[in-house]
Short mmCIF file of C-alpha atoms in Angstrom, two decimals:
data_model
loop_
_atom_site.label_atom_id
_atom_site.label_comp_id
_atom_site.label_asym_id
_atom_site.label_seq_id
_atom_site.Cartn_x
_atom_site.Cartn_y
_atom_site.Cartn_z
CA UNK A 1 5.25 174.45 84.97
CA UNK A 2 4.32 172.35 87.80
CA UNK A 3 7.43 170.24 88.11
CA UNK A 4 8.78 174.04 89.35
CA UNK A 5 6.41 173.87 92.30
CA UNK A 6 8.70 171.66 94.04
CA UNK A 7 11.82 174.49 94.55
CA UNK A 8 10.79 176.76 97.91
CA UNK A 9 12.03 179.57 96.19
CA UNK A 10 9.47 179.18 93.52
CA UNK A 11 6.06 180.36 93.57
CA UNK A 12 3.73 179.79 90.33
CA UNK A 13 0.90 182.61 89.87
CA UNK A 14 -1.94 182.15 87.36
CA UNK A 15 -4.17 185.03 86.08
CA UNK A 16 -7.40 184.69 83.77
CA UNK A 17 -6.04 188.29 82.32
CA UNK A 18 -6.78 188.11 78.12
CA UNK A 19 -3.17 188.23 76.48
CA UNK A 20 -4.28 191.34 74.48
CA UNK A 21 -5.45 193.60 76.95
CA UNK A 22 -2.22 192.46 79.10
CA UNK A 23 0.48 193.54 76.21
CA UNK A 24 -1.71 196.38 75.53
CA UNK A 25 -1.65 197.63 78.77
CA UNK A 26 1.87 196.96 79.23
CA UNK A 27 2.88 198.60 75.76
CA UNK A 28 0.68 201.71 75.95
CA UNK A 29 1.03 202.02 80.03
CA UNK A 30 4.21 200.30 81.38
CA UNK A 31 1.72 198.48 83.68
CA UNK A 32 1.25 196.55 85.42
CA UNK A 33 4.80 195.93 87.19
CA UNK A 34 4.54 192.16 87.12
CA UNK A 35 6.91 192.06 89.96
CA UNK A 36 4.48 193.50 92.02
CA UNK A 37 0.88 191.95 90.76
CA UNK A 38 3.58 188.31 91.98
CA UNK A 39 3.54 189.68 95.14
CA UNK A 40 6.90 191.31 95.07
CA UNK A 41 9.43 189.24 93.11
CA UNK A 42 13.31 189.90 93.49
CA UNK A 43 13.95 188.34 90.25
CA UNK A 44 12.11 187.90 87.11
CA UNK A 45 13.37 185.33 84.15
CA UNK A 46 11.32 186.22 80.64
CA UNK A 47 11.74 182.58 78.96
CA UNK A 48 11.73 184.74 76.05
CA UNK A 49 11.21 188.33 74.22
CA UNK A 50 7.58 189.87 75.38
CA UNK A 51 6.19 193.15 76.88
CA UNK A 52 6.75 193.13 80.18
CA UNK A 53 7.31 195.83 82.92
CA UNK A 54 8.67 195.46 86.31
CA UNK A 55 10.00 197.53 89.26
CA UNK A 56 13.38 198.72 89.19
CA UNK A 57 14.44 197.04 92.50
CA UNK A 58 13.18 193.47 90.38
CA UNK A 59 16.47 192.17 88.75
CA UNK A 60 15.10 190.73 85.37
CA UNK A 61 17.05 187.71 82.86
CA UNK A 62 16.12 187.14 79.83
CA UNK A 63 16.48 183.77 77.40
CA UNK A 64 17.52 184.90 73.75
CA UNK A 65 17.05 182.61 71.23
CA UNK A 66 18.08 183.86 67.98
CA UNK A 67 17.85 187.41 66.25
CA UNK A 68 16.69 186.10 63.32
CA UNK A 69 13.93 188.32 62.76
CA UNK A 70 16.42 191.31 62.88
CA UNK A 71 18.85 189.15 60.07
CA UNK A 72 16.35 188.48 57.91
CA UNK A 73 13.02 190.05 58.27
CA UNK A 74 12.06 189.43 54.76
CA UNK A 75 10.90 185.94 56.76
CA UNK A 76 8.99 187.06 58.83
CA UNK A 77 5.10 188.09 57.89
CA UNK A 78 4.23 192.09 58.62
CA UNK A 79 2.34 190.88 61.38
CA UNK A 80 5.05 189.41 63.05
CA UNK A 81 7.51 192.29 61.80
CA UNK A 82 5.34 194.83 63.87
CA UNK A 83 5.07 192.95 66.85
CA UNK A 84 9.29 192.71 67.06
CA UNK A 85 9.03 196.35 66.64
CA UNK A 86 6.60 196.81 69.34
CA UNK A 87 8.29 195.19 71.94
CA UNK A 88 11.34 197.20 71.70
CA UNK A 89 14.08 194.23 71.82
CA UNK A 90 17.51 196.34 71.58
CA UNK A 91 15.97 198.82 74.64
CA UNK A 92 14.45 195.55 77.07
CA UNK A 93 18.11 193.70 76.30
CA UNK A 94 20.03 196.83 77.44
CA UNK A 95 17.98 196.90 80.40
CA UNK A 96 18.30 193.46 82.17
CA UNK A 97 20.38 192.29 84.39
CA UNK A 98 21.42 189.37 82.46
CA UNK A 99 21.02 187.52 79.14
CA UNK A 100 20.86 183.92 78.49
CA UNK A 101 22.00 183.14 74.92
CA UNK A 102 21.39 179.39 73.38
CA UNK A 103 24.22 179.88 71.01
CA UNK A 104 27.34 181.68 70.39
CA UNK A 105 25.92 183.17 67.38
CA UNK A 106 23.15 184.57 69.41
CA UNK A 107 26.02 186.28 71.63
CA UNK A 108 27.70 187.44 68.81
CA UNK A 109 24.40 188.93 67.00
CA UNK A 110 23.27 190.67 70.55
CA UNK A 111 27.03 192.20 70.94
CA UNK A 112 26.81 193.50 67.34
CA UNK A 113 23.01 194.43 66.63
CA UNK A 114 22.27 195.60 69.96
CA UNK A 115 25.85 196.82 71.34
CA UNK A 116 25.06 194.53 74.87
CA UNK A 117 28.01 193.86 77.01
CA UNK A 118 29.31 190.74 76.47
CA UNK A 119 29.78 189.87 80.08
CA UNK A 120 26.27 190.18 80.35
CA UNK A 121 25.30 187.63 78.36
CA UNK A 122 26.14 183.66 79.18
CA UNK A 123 25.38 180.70 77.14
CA UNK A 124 23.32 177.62 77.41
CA UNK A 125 22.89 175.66 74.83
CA UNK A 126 19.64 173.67 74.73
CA UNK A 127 18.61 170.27 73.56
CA UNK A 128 15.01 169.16 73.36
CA UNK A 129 14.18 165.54 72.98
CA UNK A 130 10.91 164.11 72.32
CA UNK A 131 11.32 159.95 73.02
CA UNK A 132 10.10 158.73 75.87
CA UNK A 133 6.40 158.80 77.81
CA UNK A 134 7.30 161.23 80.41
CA UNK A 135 3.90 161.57 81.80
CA UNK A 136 2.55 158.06 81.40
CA UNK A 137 -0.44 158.31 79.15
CA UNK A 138 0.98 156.00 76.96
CA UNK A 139 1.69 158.30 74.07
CA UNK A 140 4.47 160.37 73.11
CA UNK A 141 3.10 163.95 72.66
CA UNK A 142 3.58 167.56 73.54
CA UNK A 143 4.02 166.84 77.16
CA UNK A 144 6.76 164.91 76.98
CA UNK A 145 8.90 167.20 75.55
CA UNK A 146 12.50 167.28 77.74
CA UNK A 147 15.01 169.53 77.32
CA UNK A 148 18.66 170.00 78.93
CA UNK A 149 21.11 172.50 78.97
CA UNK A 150 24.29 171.82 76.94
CA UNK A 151 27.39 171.49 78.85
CA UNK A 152 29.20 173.74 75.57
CA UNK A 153 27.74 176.36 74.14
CA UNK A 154 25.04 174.74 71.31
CA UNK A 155 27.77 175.42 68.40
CA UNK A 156 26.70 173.09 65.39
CA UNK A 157 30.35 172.22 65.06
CA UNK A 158 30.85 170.78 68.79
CA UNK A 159 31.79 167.38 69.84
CA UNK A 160 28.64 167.79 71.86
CA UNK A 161 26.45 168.45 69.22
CA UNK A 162 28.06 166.06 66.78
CA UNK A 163 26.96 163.34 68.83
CA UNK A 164 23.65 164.42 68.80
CA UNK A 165 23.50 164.55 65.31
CA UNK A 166 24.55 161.37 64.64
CA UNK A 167 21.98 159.79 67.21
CA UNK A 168 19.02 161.97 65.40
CA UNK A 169 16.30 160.89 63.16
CA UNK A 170 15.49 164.72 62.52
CA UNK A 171 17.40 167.58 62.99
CA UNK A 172 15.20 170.87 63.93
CA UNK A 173 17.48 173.61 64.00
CA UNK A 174 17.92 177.33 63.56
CA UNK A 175 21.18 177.53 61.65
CA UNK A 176 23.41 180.30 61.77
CA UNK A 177 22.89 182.38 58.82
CA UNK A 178 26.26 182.86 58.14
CA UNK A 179 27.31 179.70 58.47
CA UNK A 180 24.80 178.29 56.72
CA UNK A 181 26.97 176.17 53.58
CA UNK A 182 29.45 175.14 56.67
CA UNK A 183 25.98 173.99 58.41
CA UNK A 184 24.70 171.96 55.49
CA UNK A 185 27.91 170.24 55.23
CA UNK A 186 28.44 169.04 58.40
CA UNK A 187 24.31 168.04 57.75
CA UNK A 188 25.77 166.35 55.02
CA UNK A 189 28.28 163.93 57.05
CA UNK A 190 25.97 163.45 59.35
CA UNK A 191 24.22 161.18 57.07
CA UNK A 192 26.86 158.84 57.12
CA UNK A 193 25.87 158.14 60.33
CA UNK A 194 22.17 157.58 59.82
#
C-alpha cells in the first residue's frame, strides 16, 4: 500500500482495531462510517466484498471478482457460506456508485443474480505476474507480486489473454462455469505452445 502514498489525493490510515470486533460492529451496528473515522472521504473503493458502512454523501466502488460462491456454493465450506450471507452482497452491490468487474462473466452474473444496472458496472481485467525481484531482497516472494489492468475485458478467449497463455508456465484462473469444456480446450491448445 505504500507505493499509493505517492498520489496527493491519497491518504493511507492504519488502525490497531481487531477484524472481529470491526465486522461485528459494522454488521450488528452499521458503524462506524469509515468515511468518517478517514477523516471525511469523498470516495471509498472496497478492493473487494466486506462489511463496511459509510456516509451517504461518500460515493463508494466496489471490485467484483467472481460470484462464484452464489454459482456453486456446494464449494464453499458453511463457514464461508455464512459469512457471504452476512455481508449482504446483492443489497451493498445495489448500493454503490459503481462496480468494477474483472470479467465479462462477472458482469453478466451481477446483471442476472443481482439485477445491477449494467451501466454501472465497467470491466478491468487483471493480470498478476510473479517474475521479477520487485523489492530487491533477492528473492521472488509475496511482495513482488505485480498486477495490471487488461486493456480487454479478461475473456479467456481474447487475443490478449491468448498471449498470456502461451507465455505461462501456470495458469491460475477462475474459469467461467459455463464455459468451462470451451475453457479446458482452449487450456488444451495452449499446450502446444508450452
Amino acid at each position: 500500500l505504500s507505493k499509493f502514498k505517492k498520489f496527493p489525493n491519497v491518504e493511507l490510515f492504519n488502525y490497531k482495531y481487531s477484524n472481529k470486533l470491526l465486522n461485528g460492529s459494522l454488521y450488528f451496528l452499521n458503524k462506524p462510517k469509515l468515511d468518517k473515522i478517514t477523516s471525511g472521504s469523498d470516495i471509498f473503493w472496497f478492493p473487494n466484498l466486506n462489511f463496511w458502512s459509510l456516509d451517504k454523501n461518500c460515493k463508494s466502488v466496489v471490485t467484483v471478482h467472481d460470484l462464484s460462491f452464489e454459482r456453486i456454493p456446494w464449494a464453499y465450506s458453511r463457514k464461508m457460506r455464512w459469512w457471504h450471507k452476512a455481508i449482504k452482497p446483492k443489497r451493498k452491490l445495489q448500493s454503490v456508485d459503481k462496480i468494477i468487474a474483472v470479467s465479462e462473466n462477472t458482469k453478466r452474473d451481477l446483471v442476472e443474480l443481482y439485477g445491477i444496472d449494467k451501466n454501472k458496472v465497467e470491466v478491468k481485467g487483471k493480470n498478476f505476474t510473479l517474475a521479477k525481484d520487485i523489492n530487491g531482497d533477492n528473492k521472488i516472494n509475496i511482495e513482488n507480486l505485480d498486477y495490471k489492468y487488461l486493456d480487454g475485458d479478461g475473456d479467456f478467449r481474447s487475443e490478449e489473454v491468448t498471449k498470456l497463455r502461451d507465455e505461462a508456465d501456470i495458469i491460475i484462473t477462475n474459469p467461467p462455469i459455463s464455459l468451462f469444456r470451451e475453457f479446458l480446450n482452449w487450456i488444451e491448445i495452449g499446450r502446444a505452445h508450452v
